[in-house]
Short mmCIF file of C-alpha atoms in Angstrom, two decimals:
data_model
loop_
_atom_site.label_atom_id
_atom_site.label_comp_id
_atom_site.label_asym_id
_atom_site.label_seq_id
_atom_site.Cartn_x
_atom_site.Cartn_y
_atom_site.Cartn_z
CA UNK A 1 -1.97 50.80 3.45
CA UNK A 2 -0.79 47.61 5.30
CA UNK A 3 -0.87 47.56 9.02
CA UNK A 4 2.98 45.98 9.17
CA UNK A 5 4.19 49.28 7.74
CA UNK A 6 5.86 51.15 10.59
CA UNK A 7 6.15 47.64 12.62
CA UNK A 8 9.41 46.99 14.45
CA UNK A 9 10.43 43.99 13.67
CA UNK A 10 10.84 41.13 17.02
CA UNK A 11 14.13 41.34 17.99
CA UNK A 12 16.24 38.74 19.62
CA UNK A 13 17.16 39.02 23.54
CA UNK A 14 20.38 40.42 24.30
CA UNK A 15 23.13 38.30 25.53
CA UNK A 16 24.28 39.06 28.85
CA UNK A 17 26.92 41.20 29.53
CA UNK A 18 30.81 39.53 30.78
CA UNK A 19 30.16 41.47 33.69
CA UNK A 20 26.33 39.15 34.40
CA UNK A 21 26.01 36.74 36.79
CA UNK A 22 27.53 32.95 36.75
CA UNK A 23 23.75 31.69 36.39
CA UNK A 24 22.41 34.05 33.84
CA UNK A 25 24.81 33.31 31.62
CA UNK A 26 24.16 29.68 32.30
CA UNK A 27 20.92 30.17 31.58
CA UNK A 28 21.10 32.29 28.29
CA UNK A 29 23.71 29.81 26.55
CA UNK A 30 20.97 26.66 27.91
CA UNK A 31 18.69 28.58 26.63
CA UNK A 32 20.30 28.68 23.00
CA UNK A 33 21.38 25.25 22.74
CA UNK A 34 17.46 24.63 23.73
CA UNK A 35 16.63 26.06 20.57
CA UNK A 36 18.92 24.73 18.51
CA UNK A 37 19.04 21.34 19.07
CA UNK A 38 15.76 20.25 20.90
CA UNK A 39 14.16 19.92 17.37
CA UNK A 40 16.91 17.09 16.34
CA UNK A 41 16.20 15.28 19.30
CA UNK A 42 12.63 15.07 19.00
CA UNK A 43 12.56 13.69 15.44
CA UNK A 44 15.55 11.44 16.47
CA UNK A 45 13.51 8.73 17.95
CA UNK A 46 11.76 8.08 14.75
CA UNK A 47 15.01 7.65 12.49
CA UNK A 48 16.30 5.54 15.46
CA UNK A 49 13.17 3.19 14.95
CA UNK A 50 13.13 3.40 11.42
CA UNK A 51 16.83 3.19 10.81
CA UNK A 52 16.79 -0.15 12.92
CA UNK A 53 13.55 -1.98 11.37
CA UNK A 54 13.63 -0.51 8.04
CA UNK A 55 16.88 0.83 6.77
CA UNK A 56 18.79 -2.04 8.33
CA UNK A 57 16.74 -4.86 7.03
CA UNK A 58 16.76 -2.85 3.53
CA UNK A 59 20.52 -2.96 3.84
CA UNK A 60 21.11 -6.46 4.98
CA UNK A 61 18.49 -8.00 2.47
CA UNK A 62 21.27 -6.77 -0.07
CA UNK A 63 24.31 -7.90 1.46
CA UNK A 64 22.44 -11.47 1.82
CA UNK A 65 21.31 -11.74 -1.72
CA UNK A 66 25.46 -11.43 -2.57
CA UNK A 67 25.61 -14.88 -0.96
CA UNK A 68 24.78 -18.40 -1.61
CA UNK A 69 23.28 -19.08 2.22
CA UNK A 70 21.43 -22.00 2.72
CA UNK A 71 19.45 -21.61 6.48
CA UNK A 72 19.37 -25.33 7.13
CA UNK A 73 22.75 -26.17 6.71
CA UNK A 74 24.32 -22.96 7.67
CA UNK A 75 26.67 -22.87 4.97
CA UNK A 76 27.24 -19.30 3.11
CA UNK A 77 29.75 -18.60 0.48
CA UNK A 78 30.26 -15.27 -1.59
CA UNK A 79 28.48 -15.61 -5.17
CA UNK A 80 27.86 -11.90 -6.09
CA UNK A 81 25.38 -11.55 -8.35
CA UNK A 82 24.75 -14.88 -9.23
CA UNK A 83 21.65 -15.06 -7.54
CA UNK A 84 19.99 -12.34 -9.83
CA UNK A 85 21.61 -13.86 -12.66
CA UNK A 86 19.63 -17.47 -11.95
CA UNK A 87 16.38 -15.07 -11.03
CA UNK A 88 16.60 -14.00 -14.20
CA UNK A 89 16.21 -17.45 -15.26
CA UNK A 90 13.49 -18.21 -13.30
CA UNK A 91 10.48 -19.12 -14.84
CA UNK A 92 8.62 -19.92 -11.56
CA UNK A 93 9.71 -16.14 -10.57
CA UNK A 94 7.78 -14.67 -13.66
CA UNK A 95 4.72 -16.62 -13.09
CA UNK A 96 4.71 -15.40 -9.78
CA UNK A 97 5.34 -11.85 -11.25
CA UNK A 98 2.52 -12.74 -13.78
CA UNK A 99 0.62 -13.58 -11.26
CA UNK A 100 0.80 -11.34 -9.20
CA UNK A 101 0.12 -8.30 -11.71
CA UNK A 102 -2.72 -10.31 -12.89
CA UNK A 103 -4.60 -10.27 -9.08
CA UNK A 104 -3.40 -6.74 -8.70
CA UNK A 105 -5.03 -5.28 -12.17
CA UNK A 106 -8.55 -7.33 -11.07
CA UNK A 107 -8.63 -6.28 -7.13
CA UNK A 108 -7.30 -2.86 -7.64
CA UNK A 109 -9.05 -1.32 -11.14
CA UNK A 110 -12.58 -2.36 -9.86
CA UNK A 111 -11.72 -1.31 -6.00
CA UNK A 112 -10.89 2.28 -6.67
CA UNK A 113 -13.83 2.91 -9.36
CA UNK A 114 -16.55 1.00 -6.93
CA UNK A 115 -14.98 3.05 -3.72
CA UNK A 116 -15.22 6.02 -6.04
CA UNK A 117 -18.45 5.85 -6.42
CA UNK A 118 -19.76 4.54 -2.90
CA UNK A 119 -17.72 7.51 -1.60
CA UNK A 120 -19.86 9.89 -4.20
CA UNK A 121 -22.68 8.13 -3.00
CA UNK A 122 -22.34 8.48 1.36
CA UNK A 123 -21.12 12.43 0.63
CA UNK A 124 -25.25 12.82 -0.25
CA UNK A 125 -27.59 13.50 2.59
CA UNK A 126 -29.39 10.60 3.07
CA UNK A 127 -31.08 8.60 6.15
CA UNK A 128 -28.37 6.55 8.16
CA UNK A 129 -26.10 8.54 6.50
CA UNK A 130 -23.53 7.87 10.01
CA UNK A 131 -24.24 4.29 10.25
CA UNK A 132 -23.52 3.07 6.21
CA UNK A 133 -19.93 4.89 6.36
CA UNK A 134 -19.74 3.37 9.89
CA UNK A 135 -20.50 0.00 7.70
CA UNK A 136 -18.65 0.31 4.61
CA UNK A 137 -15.06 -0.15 7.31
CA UNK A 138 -16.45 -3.37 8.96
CA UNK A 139 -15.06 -5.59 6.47
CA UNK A 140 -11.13 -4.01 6.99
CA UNK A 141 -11.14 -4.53 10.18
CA UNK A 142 -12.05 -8.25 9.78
CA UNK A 143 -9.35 -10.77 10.49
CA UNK A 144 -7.78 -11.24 7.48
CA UNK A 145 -7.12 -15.45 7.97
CA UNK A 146 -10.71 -15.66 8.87
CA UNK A 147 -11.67 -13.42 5.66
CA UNK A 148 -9.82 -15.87 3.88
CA UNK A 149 -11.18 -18.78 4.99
CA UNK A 150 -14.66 -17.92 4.26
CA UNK A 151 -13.91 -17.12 1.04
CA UNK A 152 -12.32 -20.02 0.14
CA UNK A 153 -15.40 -21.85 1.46
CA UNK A 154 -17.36 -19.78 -0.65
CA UNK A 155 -15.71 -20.00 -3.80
CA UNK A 156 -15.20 -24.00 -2.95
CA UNK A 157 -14.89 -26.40 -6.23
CA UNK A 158 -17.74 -28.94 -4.76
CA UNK A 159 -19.62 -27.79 -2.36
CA UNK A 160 -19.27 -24.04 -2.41
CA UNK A 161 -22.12 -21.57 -2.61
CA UNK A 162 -20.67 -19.98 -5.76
CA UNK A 163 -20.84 -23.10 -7.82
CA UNK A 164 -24.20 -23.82 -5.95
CA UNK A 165 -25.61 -20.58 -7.44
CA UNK A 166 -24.78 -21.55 -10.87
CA UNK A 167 -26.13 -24.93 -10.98
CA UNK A 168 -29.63 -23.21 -9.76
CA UNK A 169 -29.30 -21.67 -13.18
CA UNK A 170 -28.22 -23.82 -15.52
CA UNK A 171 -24.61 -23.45 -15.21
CA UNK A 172 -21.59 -25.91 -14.89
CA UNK A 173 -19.70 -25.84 -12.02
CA UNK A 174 -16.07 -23.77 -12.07
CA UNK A 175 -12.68 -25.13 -10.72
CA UNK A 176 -12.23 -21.88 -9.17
CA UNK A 177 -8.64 -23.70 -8.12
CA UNK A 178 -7.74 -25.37 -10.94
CA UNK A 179 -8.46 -22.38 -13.81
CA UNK A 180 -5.84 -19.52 -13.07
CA UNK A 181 -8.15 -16.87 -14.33
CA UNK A 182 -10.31 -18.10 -12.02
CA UNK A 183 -8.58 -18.22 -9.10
CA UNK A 184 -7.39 -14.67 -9.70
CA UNK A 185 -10.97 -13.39 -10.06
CA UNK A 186 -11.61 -15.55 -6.38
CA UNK A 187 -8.68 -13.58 -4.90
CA UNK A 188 -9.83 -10.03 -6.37
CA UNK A 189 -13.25 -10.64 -5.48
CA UNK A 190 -11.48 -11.22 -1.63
CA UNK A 191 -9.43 -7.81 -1.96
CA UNK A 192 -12.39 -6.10 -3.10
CA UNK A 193 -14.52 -6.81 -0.27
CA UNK A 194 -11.48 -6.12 2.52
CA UNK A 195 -10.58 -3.13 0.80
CA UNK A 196 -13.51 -1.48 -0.51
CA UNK A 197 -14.92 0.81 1.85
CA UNK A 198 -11.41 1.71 3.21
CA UNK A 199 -10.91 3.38 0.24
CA UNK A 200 -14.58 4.81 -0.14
CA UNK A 201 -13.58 6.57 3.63
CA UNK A 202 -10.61 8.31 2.23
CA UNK A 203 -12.56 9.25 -0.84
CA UNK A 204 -15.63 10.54 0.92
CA UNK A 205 -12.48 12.93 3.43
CA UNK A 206 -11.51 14.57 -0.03
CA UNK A 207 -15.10 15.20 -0.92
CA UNK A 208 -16.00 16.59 2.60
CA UNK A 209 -13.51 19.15 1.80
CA UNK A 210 -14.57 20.51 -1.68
CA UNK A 211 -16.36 24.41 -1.21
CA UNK A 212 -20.12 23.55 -1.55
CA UNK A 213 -20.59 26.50 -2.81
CA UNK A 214 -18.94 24.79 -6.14
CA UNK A 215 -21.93 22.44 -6.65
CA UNK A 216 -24.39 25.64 -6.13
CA UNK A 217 -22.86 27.61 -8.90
CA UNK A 218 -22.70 24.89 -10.94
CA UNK A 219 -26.34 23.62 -10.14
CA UNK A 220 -27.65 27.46 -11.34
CA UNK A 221 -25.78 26.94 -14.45
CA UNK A 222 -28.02 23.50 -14.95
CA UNK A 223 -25.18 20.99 -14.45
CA UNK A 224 -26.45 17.57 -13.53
CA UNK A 225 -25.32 15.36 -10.78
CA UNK A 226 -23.60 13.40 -13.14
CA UNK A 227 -21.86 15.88 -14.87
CA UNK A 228 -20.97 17.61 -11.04
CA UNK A 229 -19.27 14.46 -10.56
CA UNK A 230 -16.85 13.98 -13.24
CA UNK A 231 -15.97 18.03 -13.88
CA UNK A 232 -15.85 19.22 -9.95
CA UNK A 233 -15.16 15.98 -7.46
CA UNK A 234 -12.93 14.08 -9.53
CA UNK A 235 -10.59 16.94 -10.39
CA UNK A 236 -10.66 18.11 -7.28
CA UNK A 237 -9.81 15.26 -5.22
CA UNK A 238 -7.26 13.95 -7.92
CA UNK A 239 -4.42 13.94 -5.33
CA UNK A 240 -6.07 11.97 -3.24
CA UNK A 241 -7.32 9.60 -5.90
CA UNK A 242 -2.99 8.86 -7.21
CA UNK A 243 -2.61 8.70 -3.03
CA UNK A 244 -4.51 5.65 -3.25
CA UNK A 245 -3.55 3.75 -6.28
CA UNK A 246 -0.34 4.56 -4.71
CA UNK A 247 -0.97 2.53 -1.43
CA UNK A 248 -3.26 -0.43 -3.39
CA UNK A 249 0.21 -0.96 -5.66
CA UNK A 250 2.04 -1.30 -2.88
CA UNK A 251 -0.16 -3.49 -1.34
CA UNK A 252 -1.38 -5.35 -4.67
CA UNK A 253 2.66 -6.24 -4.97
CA UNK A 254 3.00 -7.32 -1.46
CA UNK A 255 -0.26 -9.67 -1.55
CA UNK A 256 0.50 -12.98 0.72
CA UNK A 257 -2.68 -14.25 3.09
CA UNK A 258 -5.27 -13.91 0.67
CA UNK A 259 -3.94 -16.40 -1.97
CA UNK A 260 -2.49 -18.33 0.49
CA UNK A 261 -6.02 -19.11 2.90
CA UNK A 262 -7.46 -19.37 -0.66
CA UNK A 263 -4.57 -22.30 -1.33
CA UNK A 264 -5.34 -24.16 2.41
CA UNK A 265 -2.16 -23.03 3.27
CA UNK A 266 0.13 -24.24 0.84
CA UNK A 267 2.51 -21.27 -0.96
CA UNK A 268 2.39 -23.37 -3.94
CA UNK A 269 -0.25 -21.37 -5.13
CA UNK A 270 -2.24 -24.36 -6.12
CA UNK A 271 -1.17 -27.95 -8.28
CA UNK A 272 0.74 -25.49 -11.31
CA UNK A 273 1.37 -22.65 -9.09
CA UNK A 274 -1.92 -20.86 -11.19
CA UNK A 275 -2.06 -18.07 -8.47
CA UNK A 276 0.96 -18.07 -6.87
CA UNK A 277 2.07 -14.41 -5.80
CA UNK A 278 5.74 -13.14 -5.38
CA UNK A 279 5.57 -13.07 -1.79
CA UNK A 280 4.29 -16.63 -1.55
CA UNK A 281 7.21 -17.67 -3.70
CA UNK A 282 9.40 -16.08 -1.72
CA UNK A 283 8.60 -17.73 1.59
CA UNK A 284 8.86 -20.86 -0.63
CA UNK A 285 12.46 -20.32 -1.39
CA UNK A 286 13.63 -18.65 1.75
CA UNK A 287 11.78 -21.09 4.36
CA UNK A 288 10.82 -24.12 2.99
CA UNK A 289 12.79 -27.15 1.38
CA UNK A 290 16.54 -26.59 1.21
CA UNK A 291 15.86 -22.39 2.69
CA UNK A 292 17.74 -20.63 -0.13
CA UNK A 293 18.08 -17.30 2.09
CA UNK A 294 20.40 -15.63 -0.44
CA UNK A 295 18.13 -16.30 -3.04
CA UNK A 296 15.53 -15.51 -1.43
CA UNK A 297 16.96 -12.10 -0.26
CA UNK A 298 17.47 -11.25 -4.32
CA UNK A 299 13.95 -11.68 -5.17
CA UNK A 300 12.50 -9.73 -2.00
CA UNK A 301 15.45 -6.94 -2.88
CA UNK A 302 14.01 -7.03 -6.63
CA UNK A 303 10.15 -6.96 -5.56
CA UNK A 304 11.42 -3.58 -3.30
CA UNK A 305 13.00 -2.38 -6.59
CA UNK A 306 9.56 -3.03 -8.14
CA UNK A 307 7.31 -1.46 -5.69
CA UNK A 308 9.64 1.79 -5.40
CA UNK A 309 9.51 2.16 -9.48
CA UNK A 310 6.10 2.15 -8.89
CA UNK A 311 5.35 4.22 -6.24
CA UNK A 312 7.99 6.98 -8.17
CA UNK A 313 5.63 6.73 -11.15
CA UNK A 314 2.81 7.59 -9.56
CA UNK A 315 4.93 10.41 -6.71
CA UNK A 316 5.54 12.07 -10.23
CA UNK A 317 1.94 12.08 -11.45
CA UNK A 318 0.63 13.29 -7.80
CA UNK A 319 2.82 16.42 -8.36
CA UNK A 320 2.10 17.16 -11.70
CA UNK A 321 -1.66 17.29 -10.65
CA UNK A 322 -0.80 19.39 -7.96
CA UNK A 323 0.65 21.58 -9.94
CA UNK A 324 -1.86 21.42 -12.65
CA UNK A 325 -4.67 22.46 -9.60
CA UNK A 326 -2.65 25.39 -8.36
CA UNK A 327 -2.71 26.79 -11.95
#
């Protein structure tokens, strides 16, 4: 039989009788409104913060994308949605789309499957075990302009040590610049290496979490390490896995510095715009030339639309696996 049975349930203090002192019943009502509202007013700060730089700018993006506003000249008329109507147009804004989801398939498909297994690999006991997950964060919290330089040293069309490599074996030189293809795979290969063992971290959290006693019972039964892998970790840190192609799409859609250190600096995006992301076409059109801020505004409004269709996608496949682990 249950302990609880018998158990008189807490009950709430009595308010003071009419008759009670000035102060009690000061204190009592104080004492109500204490619990009642002081939850509101801690949380408030937050939507304070986040309803002034994120809701606003959210909201105000919109209302500026209704107008033909030029930041130069100040002028700003009404034009509705004639600024999505010419985006649709655009073929500059789908080869920056194009683009985009290009880089974003290369850096993000190999990211997650190498961090994967790097995470697999640090959750073993091993010598140094500490130090290599200490390592695998260095390169994230390396400046992300000086990241990009280097890189764009490295992959360099004369004198870099890519192309340097390949003529020690035989092999002609690559415009890593001029090929778009190219270029992408320069860019991925940046993401990769910024990216990598962030990833690998929040892998190897999941893991640390999974019952050993799991991989006991399923060593007695002869399972091999291998086969541990693929039919205990993965489906056991599946949440975790959608978590993070959640946050690389977000990212992968929002990619700016990279490709433009990679480009010197110019959000061209190179001579035909070859890698030329959404966000550097953007900043093109809203800050540079004649500053087309309403037109601008549409395309960052549409890349928001984007990223949130996105992230739903994936919200709805980290609750059906959820779901699917609870059963």
């Amino acid at each position: 039989m249950s302990s609880t049975v018998g158990a008189v349930p807490p009950t709430r203090a009595a308010s003071p009788p009419p008759s009670a002192p000035l102060h009690r019943r000061r204190s009592y009502r104080l004492g109500r409104w204490d619990l009642k509202y002081s939850p509101y007013l801690y949380v408030t700060p937050f939507f304070v913060l986040f309803g002034v730089f994120g809701l606003f700018p959210v909201l105000y993006t919109v209302y500026v994308s209704l107008f033909d506003y030029e930041l130069l000249s100040g002028t700003k008329e009404y034009a509705g949605l004639e600024n999505y109507r010419l985006l649709m147009q655009d073929a500059q804004f789908w080869n920056a789309a194009y683009n985009t989801l290009g880089i974003f398939l290369l850096s993000t498909v190999p990211q997650l499957i190498v961090a994967l297994m790097l995470a697999n690999l640090l959750n073993r006991q091993m010598r140094a075990r500490t130090l290599l997950r200490m390592g695998v964060v260095i390169p994230n919290i390396t400046s992300v302009a000086a990241v990009g330089i280097i890189f764009a040293l490295i992959f360099a069309d004369r004198y870099g040590l890519i192309n340097w490599l390949l003529g020690t074996v035989g092999f002609d030189p690559i415009a890593w610049r001029d090929n778009r293809f190219a270029s992408w795979f320069a860019i991925a290969f940046m993401v990769d290496w910024r990216w990598t063992g962030y990833n690998a971290l929040i892998y190897l959290g999941a893991m640390q979490a999974i019952p050993k006693d799991l991989y006991e019972s399923a060593s007695l039964d002869g399972a091999s390490t291998w086969r541990q892998f693929w039919t205990i970790t993965v489906p056991l840190i599946r949440p975790t896995i959608l978590f993070t192609v959640i946050i690389s799409t977000i990212g992968g859609f929002q990619i700016f510095t990279e490709p433009l250190m990679y480009g010197n600096g110019l959000v061209r995006g190179g001579v035909d715009h070859q890698f030329q992301t959404l966000a550097m076409y953007i900043y093109e059109k809203t800050f540079t030339g004649n500053s087309e801020y309403g037109y601008g505004a549409a395309m960052s409004w549409l890349l928001f639309m984007m990223i949130i269709i996105f992230a739903l996608i994936n919200f709805v496949l980290v609750r059906r696996s959820v779901k699917g682990d609870k059963k």
